[in-house]
Tab-separated table of C-alpha atoms and ligand atoms in Angstrom:
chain	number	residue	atom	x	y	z
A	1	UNK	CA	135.789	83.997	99.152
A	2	UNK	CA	132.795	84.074	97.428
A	3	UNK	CA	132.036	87.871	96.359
A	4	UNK	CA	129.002	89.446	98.140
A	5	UNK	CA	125.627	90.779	95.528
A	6	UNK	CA	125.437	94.909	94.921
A	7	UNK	CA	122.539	96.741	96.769
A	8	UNK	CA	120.216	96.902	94.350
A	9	UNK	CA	116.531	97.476	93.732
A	10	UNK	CA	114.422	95.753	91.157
A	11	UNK	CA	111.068	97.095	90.287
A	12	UNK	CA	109.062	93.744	88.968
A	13	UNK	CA	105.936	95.355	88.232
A	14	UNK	CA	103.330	98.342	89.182
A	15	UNK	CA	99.478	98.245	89.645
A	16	UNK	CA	98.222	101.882	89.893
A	17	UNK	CA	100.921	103.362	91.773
A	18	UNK	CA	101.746	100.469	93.896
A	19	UNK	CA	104.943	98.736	93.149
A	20	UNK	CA	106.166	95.020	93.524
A	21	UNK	CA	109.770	94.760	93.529
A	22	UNK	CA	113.013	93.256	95.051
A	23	UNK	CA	115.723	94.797	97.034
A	24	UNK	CA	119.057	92.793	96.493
A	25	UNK	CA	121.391	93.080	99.586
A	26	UNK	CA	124.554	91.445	100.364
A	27	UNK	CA	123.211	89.105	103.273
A	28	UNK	CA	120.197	88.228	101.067
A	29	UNK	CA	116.547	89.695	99.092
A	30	UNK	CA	113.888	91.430	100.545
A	31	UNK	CA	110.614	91.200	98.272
A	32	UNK	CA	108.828	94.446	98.578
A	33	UNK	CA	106.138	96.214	99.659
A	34	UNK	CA	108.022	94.639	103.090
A	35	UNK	CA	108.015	95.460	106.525
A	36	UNK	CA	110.665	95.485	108.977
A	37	UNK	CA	109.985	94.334	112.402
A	38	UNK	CA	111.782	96.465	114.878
A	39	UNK	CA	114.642	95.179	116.838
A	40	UNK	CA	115.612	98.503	118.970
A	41	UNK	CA	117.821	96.931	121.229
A	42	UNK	CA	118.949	94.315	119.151
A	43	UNK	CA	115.783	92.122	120.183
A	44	UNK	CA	113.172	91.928	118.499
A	45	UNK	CA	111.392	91.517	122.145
A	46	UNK	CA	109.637	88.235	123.067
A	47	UNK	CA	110.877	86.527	119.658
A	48	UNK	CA	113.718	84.166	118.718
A	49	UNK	CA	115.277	85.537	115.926
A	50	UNK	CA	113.961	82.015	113.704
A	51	UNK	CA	110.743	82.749	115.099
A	52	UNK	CA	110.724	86.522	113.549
A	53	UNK	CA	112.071	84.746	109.952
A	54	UNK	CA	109.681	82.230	110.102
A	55	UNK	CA	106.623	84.808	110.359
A	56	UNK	CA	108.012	85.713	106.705
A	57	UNK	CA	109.989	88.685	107.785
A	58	UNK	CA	113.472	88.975	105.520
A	59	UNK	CA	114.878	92.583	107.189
A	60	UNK	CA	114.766	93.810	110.278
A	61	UNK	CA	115.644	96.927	111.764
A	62	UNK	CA	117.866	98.581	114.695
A	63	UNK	CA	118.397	101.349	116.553
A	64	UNK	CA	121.546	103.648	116.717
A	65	UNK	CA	119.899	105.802	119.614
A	66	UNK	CA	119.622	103.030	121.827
A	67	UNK	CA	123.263	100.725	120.686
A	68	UNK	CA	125.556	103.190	121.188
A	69	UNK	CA	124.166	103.808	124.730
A	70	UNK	CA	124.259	100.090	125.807
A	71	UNK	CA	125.756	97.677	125.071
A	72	UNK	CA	127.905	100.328	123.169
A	73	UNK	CA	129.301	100.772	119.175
A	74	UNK	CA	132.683	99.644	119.983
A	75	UNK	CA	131.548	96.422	121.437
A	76	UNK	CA	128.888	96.021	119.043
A	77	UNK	CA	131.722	96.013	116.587
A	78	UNK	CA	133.765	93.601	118.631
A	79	UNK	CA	130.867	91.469	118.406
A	80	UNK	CA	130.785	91.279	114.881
A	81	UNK	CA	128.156	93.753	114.310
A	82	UNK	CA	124.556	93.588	115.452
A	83	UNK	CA	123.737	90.696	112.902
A	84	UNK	CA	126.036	88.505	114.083
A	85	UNK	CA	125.437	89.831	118.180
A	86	UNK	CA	121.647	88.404	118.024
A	87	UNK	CA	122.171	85.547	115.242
A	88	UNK	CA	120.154	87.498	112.367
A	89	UNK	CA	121.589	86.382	109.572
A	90	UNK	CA	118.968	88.251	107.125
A	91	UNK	CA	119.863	92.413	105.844
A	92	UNK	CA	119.796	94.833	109.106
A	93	UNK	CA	118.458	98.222	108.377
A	94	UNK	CA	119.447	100.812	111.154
A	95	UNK	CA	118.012	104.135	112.059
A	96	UNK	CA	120.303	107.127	112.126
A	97	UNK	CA	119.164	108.264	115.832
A	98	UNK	CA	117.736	111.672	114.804
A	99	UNK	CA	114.115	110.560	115.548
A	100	UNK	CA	115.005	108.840	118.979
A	101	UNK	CA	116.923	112.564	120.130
A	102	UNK	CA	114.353	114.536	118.988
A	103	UNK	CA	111.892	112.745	120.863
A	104	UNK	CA	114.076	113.613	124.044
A	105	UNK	CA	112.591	117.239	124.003
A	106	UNK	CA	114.905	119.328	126.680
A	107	UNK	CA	117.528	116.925	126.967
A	108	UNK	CA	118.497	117.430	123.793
A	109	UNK	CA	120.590	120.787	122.201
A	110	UNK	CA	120.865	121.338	118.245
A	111	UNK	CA	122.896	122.910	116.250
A	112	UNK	CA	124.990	122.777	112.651
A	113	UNK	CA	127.209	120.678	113.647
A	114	UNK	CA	124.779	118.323	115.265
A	115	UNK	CA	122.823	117.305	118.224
A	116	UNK	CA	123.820	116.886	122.070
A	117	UNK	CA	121.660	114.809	124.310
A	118	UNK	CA	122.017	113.726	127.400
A	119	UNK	CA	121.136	109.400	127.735
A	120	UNK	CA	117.849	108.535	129.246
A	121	UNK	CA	119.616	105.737	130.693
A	122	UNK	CA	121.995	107.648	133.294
A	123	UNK	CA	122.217	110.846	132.102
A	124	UNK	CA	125.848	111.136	130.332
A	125	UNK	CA	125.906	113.677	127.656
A	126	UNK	CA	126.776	112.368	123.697
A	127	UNK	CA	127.154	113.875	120.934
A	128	UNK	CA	125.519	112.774	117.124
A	129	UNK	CA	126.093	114.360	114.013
A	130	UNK	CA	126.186	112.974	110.651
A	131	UNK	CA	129.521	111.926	110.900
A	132	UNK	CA	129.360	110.122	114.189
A	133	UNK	CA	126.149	108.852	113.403
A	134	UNK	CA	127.015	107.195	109.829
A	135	UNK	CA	130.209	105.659	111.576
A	136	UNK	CA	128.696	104.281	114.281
A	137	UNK	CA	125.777	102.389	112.043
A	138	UNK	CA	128.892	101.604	110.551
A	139	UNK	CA	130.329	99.619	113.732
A	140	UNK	CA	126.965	97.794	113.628
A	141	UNK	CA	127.601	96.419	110.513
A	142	UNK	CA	123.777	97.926	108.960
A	143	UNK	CA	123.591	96.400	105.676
A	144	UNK	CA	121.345	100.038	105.305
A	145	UNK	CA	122.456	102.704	107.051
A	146	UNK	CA	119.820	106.046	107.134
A	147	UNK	CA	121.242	109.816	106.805
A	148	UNK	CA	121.474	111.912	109.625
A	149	UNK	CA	118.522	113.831	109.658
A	150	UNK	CA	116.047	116.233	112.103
A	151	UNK	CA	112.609	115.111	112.216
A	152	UNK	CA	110.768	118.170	111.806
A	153	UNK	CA	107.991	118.323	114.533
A	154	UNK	CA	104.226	118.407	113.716
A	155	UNK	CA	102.857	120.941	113.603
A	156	UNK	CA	105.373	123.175	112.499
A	157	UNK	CA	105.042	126.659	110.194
A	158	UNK	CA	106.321	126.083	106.508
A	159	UNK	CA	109.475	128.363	107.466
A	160	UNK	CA	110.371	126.299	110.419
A	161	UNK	CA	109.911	123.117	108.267
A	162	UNK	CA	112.021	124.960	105.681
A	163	UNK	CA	114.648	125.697	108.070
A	164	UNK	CA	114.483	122.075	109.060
A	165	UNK	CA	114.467	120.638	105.773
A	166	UNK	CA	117.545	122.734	104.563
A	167	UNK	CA	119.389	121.626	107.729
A	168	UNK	CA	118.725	117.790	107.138
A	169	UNK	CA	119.675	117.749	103.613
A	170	UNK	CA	122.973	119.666	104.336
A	171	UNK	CA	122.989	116.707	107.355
A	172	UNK	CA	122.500	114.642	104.456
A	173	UNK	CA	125.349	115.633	102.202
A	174	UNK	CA	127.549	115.318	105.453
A	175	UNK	CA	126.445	111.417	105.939
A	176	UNK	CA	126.999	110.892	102.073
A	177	UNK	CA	130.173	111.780	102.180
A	178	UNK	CA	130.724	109.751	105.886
A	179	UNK	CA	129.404	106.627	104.109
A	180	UNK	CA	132.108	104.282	103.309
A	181	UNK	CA	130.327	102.073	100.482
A	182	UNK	CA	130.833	98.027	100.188
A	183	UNK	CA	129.244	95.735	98.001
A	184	UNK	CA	126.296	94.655	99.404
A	185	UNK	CA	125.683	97.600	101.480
A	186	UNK	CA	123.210	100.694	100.717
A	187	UNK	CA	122.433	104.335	102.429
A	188	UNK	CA	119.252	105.945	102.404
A	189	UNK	CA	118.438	110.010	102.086
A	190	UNK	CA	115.330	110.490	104.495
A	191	UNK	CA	112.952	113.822	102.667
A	192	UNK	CA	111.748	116.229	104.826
A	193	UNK	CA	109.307	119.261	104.230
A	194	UNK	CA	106.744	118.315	106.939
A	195	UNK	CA	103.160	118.751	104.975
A	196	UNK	CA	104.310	121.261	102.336
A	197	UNK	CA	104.428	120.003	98.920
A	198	UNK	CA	107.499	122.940	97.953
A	199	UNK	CA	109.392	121.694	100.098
A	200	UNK	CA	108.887	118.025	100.036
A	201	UNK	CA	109.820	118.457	96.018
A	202	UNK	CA	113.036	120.784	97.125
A	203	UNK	CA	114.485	117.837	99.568
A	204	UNK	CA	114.007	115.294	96.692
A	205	UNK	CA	115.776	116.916	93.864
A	206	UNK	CA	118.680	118.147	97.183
A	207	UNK	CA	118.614	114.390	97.841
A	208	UNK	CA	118.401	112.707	94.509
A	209	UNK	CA	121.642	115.343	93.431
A	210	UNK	CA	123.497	113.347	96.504
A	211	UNK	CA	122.923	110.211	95.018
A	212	UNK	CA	121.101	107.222	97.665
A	213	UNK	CA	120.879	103.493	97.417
A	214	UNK	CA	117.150	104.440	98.716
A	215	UNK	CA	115.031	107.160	99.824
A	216	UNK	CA	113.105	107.005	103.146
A	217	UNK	CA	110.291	109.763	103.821
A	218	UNK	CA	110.559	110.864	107.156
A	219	UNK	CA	109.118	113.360	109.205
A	220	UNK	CA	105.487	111.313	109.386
A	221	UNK	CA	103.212	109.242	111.568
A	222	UNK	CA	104.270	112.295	114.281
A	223	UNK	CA	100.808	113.689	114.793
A	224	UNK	CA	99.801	114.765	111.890
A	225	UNK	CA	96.716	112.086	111.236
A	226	UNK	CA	96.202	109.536	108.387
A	227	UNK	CA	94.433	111.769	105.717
A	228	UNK	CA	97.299	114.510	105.730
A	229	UNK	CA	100.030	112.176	105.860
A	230	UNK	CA	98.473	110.167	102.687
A	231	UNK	CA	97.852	113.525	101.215
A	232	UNK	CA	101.818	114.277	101.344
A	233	UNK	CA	102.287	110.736	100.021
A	234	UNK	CA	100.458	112.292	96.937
A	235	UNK	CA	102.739	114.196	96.011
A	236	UNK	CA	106.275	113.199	97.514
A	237	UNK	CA	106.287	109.597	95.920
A	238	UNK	CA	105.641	110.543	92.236
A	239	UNK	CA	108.811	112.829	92.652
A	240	UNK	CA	110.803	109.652	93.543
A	241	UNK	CA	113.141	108.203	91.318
A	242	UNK	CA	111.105	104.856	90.329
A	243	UNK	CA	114.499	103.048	90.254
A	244	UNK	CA	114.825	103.407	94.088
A	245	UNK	CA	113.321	102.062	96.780
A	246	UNK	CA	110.971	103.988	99.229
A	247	UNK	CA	110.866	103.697	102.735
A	248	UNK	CA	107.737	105.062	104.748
A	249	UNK	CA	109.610	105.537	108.161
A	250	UNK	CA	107.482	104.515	111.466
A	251	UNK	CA	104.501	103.364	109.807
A	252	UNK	CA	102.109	101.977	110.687
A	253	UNK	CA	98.278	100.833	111.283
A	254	UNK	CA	97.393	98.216	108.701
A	255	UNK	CA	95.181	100.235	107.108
A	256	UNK	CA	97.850	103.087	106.821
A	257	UNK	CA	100.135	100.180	105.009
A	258	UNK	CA	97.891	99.320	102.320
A	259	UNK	CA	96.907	103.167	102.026
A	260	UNK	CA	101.229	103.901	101.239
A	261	UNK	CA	101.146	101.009	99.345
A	262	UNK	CA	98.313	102.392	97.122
A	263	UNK	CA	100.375	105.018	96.659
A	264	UNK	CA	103.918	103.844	95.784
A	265	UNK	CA	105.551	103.276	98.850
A	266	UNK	CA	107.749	99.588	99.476
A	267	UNK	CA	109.350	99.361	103.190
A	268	UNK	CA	107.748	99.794	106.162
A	269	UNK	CA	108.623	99.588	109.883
A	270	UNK	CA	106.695	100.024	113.287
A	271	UNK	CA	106.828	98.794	116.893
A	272	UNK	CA	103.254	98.721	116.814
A	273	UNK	CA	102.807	94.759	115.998
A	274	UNK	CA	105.093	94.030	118.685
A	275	UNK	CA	103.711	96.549	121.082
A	276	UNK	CA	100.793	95.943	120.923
A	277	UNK	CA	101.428	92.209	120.856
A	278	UNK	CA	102.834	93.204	124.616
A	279	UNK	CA	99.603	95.055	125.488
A	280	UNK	CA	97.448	92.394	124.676
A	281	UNK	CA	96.065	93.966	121.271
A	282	UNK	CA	96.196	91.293	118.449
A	283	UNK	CA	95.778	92.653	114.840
A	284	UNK	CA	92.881	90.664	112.746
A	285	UNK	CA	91.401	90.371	109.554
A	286	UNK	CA	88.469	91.399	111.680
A	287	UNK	CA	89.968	94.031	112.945
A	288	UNK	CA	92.156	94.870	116.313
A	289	UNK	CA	91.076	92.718	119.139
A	290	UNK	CA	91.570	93.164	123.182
A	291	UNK	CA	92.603	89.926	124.106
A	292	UNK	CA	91.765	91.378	127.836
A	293	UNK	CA	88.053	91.873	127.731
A	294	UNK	CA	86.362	89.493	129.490
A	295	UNK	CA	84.550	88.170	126.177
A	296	UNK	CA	87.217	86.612	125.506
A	297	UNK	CA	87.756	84.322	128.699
A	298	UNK	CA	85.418	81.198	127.546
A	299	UNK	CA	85.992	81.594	123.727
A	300	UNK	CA	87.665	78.138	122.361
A	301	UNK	CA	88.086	80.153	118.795
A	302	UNK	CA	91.445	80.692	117.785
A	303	UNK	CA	92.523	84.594	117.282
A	304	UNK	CA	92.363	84.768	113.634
A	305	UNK	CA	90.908	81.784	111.884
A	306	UNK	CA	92.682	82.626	108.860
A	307	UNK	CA	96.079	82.606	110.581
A	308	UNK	CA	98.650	79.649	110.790
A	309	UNK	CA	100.987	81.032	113.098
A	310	UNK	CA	101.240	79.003	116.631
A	311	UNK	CA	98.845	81.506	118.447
A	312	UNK	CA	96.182	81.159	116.065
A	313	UNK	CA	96.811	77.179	115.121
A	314	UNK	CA	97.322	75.896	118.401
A	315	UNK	CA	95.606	77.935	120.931
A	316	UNK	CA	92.239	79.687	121.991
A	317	UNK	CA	91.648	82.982	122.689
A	318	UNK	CA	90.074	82.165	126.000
A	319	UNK	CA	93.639	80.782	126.535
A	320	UNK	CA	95.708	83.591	125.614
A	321	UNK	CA	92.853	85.672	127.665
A	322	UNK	CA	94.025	83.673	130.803
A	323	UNK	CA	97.965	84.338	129.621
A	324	UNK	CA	97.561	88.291	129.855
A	325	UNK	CA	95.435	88.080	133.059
A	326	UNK	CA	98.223	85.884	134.421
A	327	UNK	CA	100.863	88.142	133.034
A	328	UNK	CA	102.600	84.646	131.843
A	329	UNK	CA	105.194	85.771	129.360
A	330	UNK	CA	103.891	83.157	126.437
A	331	UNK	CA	100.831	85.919	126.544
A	332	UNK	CA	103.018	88.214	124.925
A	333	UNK	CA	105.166	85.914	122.762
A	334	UNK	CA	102.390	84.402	121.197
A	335	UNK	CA	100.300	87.171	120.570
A	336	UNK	CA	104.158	89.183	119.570
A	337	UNK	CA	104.360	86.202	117.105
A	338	UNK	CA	100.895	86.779	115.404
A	339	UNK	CA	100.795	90.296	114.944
A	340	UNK	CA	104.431	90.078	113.189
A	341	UNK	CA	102.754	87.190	111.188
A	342	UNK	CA	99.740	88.954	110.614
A	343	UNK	CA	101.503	91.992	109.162
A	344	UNK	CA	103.756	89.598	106.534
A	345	UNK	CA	101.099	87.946	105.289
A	346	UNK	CA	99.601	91.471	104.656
A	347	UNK	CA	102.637	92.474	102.816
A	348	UNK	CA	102.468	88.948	101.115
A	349	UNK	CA	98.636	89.411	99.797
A	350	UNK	CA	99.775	92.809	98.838
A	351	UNK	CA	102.458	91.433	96.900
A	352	UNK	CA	100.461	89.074	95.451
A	353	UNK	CA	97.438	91.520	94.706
A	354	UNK	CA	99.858	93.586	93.006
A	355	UNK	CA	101.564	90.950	90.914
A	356	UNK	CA	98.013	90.006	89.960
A	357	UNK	CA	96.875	93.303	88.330
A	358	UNK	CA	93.865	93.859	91.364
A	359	UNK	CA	95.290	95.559	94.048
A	360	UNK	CA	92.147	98.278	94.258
A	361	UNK	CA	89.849	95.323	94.665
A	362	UNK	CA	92.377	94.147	97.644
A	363	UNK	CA	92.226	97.245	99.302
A	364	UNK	CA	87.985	98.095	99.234
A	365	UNK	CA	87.936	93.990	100.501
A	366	UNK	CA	89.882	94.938	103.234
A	367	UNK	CA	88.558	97.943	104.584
A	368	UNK	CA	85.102	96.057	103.984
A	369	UNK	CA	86.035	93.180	106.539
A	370	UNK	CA	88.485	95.763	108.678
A	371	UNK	CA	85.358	97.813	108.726
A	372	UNK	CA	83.461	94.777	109.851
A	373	UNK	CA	84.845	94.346	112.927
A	374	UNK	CA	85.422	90.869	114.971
A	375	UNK	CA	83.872	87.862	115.006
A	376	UNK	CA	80.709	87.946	117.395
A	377	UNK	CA	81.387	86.380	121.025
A	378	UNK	CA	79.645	83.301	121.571
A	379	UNK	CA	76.198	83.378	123.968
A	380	UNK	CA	76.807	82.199	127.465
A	381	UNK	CA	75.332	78.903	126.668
A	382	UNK	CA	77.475	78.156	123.546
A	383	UNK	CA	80.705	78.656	125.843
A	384	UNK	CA	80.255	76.357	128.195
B	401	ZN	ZN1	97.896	84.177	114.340
């Protein structure tokens, strides 16, 4: 038996304060700045799981909320794990389920020990604390498994966020010492201190004493609007260890990407691509785009011209027009499949901006032609 890689993190090279680098996993290297499409049930919904590899993606990530209400850890575990359950065969990164209960508002009780909830499914109360919560990511088999934390809400007073904070990182102690380590396999601390720069810098050094595999900020993209959650960017990620990788948790926007990126961030996730890819929003170089408005329904243009995923090589926008106003399922598949593809190759000309020493000249060119806004729609008389 061939012996499985450490988790590891290699930092190639920095532009500014973005960072190229490598994560090394046992079940295979993720080149960073990524992002992770989100698989919450296990599905990454509308997409094969070749399709979601082949849009450039190398992790994706799962939800410990919504597996151990159905199908269930245990059977997960039975399965082989949630890699082996959907035939992923790249690293798995899953959540710790603190975000998804504290979302749940009233249903949900918390205290030291941890956090009772009752499942929006049928009801049933369950109980998650660090302990539970670290073994059940465990029974998935995450190759990355993220510390128990509480999501401070936004907006929240500094001593509430301190209160917070304090309880996360002794939440995060707890998972540490839950964590059964393997070769190939990593946990991430998760910083919390809401918008306060004390306490951002207090959960680092709580966190960094632990000892992660990674650090994930948490607690943002909850409210609290682009320009403050940049500004605590500012100063949590220079407090980082630089050997480490950082993971921005539930972002984002494309121009919120390129924004972390700027400032020294390397893993992303978000439903949006895929959500929106279900709505009938496609993200553009141009720009988001309603595939719904009528403009749309004589245009023989592809989505994004630049794009060479199927959507965009194969098909016309009045075409995937007539798939939404059909509700055909191939409407959201296809336009599931771009926006996935749309956000790798972002992450790839990141990559490759940063590599190249001109990743402020990437950035102003792409707010310039985000800024821009989409193609014009043809007159009447060019669509027929
Ligand atoms: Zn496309």
């Amino acid at each position: 038996m061939t012996e499985r890689p450490a988790f590891g993190f290699d930092l190639l090279g920095t532009d500014g304060l973005a960072r190229r680098g490598q994560v090394t996993t046992g079940f295979g290297t993720v080149q960073t700045p990524a992002f992770m499409p989100v698989g919450t049930a296990a599905s990454v919904k509308g997409m094969m799981p070749d399709q979601v590899r082949a849009t450039g993606a190398e992790i994706i990530l799962s939800n410990t909320y919504h597996l151990m209400l159905r199908p269930g850890a245990e059977r997960v575990e039975r399965l082989g794990g949630v890699r082996r359950m959907m035939g992923w065969d790249g690293p798995l990164l899953t959540d710790s389920g603190g975000f998804q209960v504290m979302s749940l508002g009233p249903l949900r009780q918390l205290d030291e020990k941890g956090v009772t909830f009752k499942s929006h499914l049928d009801g049933s109360r369950h109980l998650l604390t660090p302990e539970i919560s670290t073994r059940i990511q465990h029974q998935l088999d995450a190759t990355i498994t993220m510390a128990f934390d509480e999501c401070t809400p936004f907006p929240s007073s500094k001593s509430v966020a301190a209160d917070s904070m304090a309880l996360s990182m002794r939440w995060a102690e707890r998972s540490r010492q839950a964590f059964q380590p393997r070769p190939g396999y990593g946990q991430f601390g998760i910083v919390q201190g809401s918008v306060f720069e004390q306490l951002r810098l207090q959960s680092i050094e709580q966190l960094v004493a632990i000892g992660f595999e990674g650090y994930a900020v948490g607690g943002l993209a909850v409210g609290e609007g682009q320009e403050a959650m940049f500004a605590t960017l500012d100063f949590t990620c220079p407090a980082l260890p630089a050997d480490k990788p950082r993971y921005l948790m539930g972002v984002g926007k494309p121009a919120d990407l390129v924004g972390a990126v700027a400032r020294g961030i390397d893993m992303f996730d978000c439903v949006l691509p895929t959500r929106s890819g279900r709505t009938g929003q496609g993200f553009t170089r141009g720009g988001p785009v309603n595939l719904k408005n009528a403009r749309h329904a004589d245009d023989p243009r592809p989505l994004d011209a630049d794009c060479h995923c199927p959507a965009c090589s194969r098909f016309s926008r009045a075409y995937l027009h007539h798939l939404f106003k059909a509700e055909e399922v191939q409407g959201l598949m296809l336009l599931s499949w771009h926006n996935l593809t749309y956000y790798q190759d972002l992450m790839a000309a990141m990559r490759a901006a940063i590599e190249a020493g001109r990743f402020a000249e990437f950035a102003r060119d792409f707010a310039t032609r985000q800024a821009a806004g989409d193609i014009d729609p043809l007159s009447p008389l060019a669509a027929r």
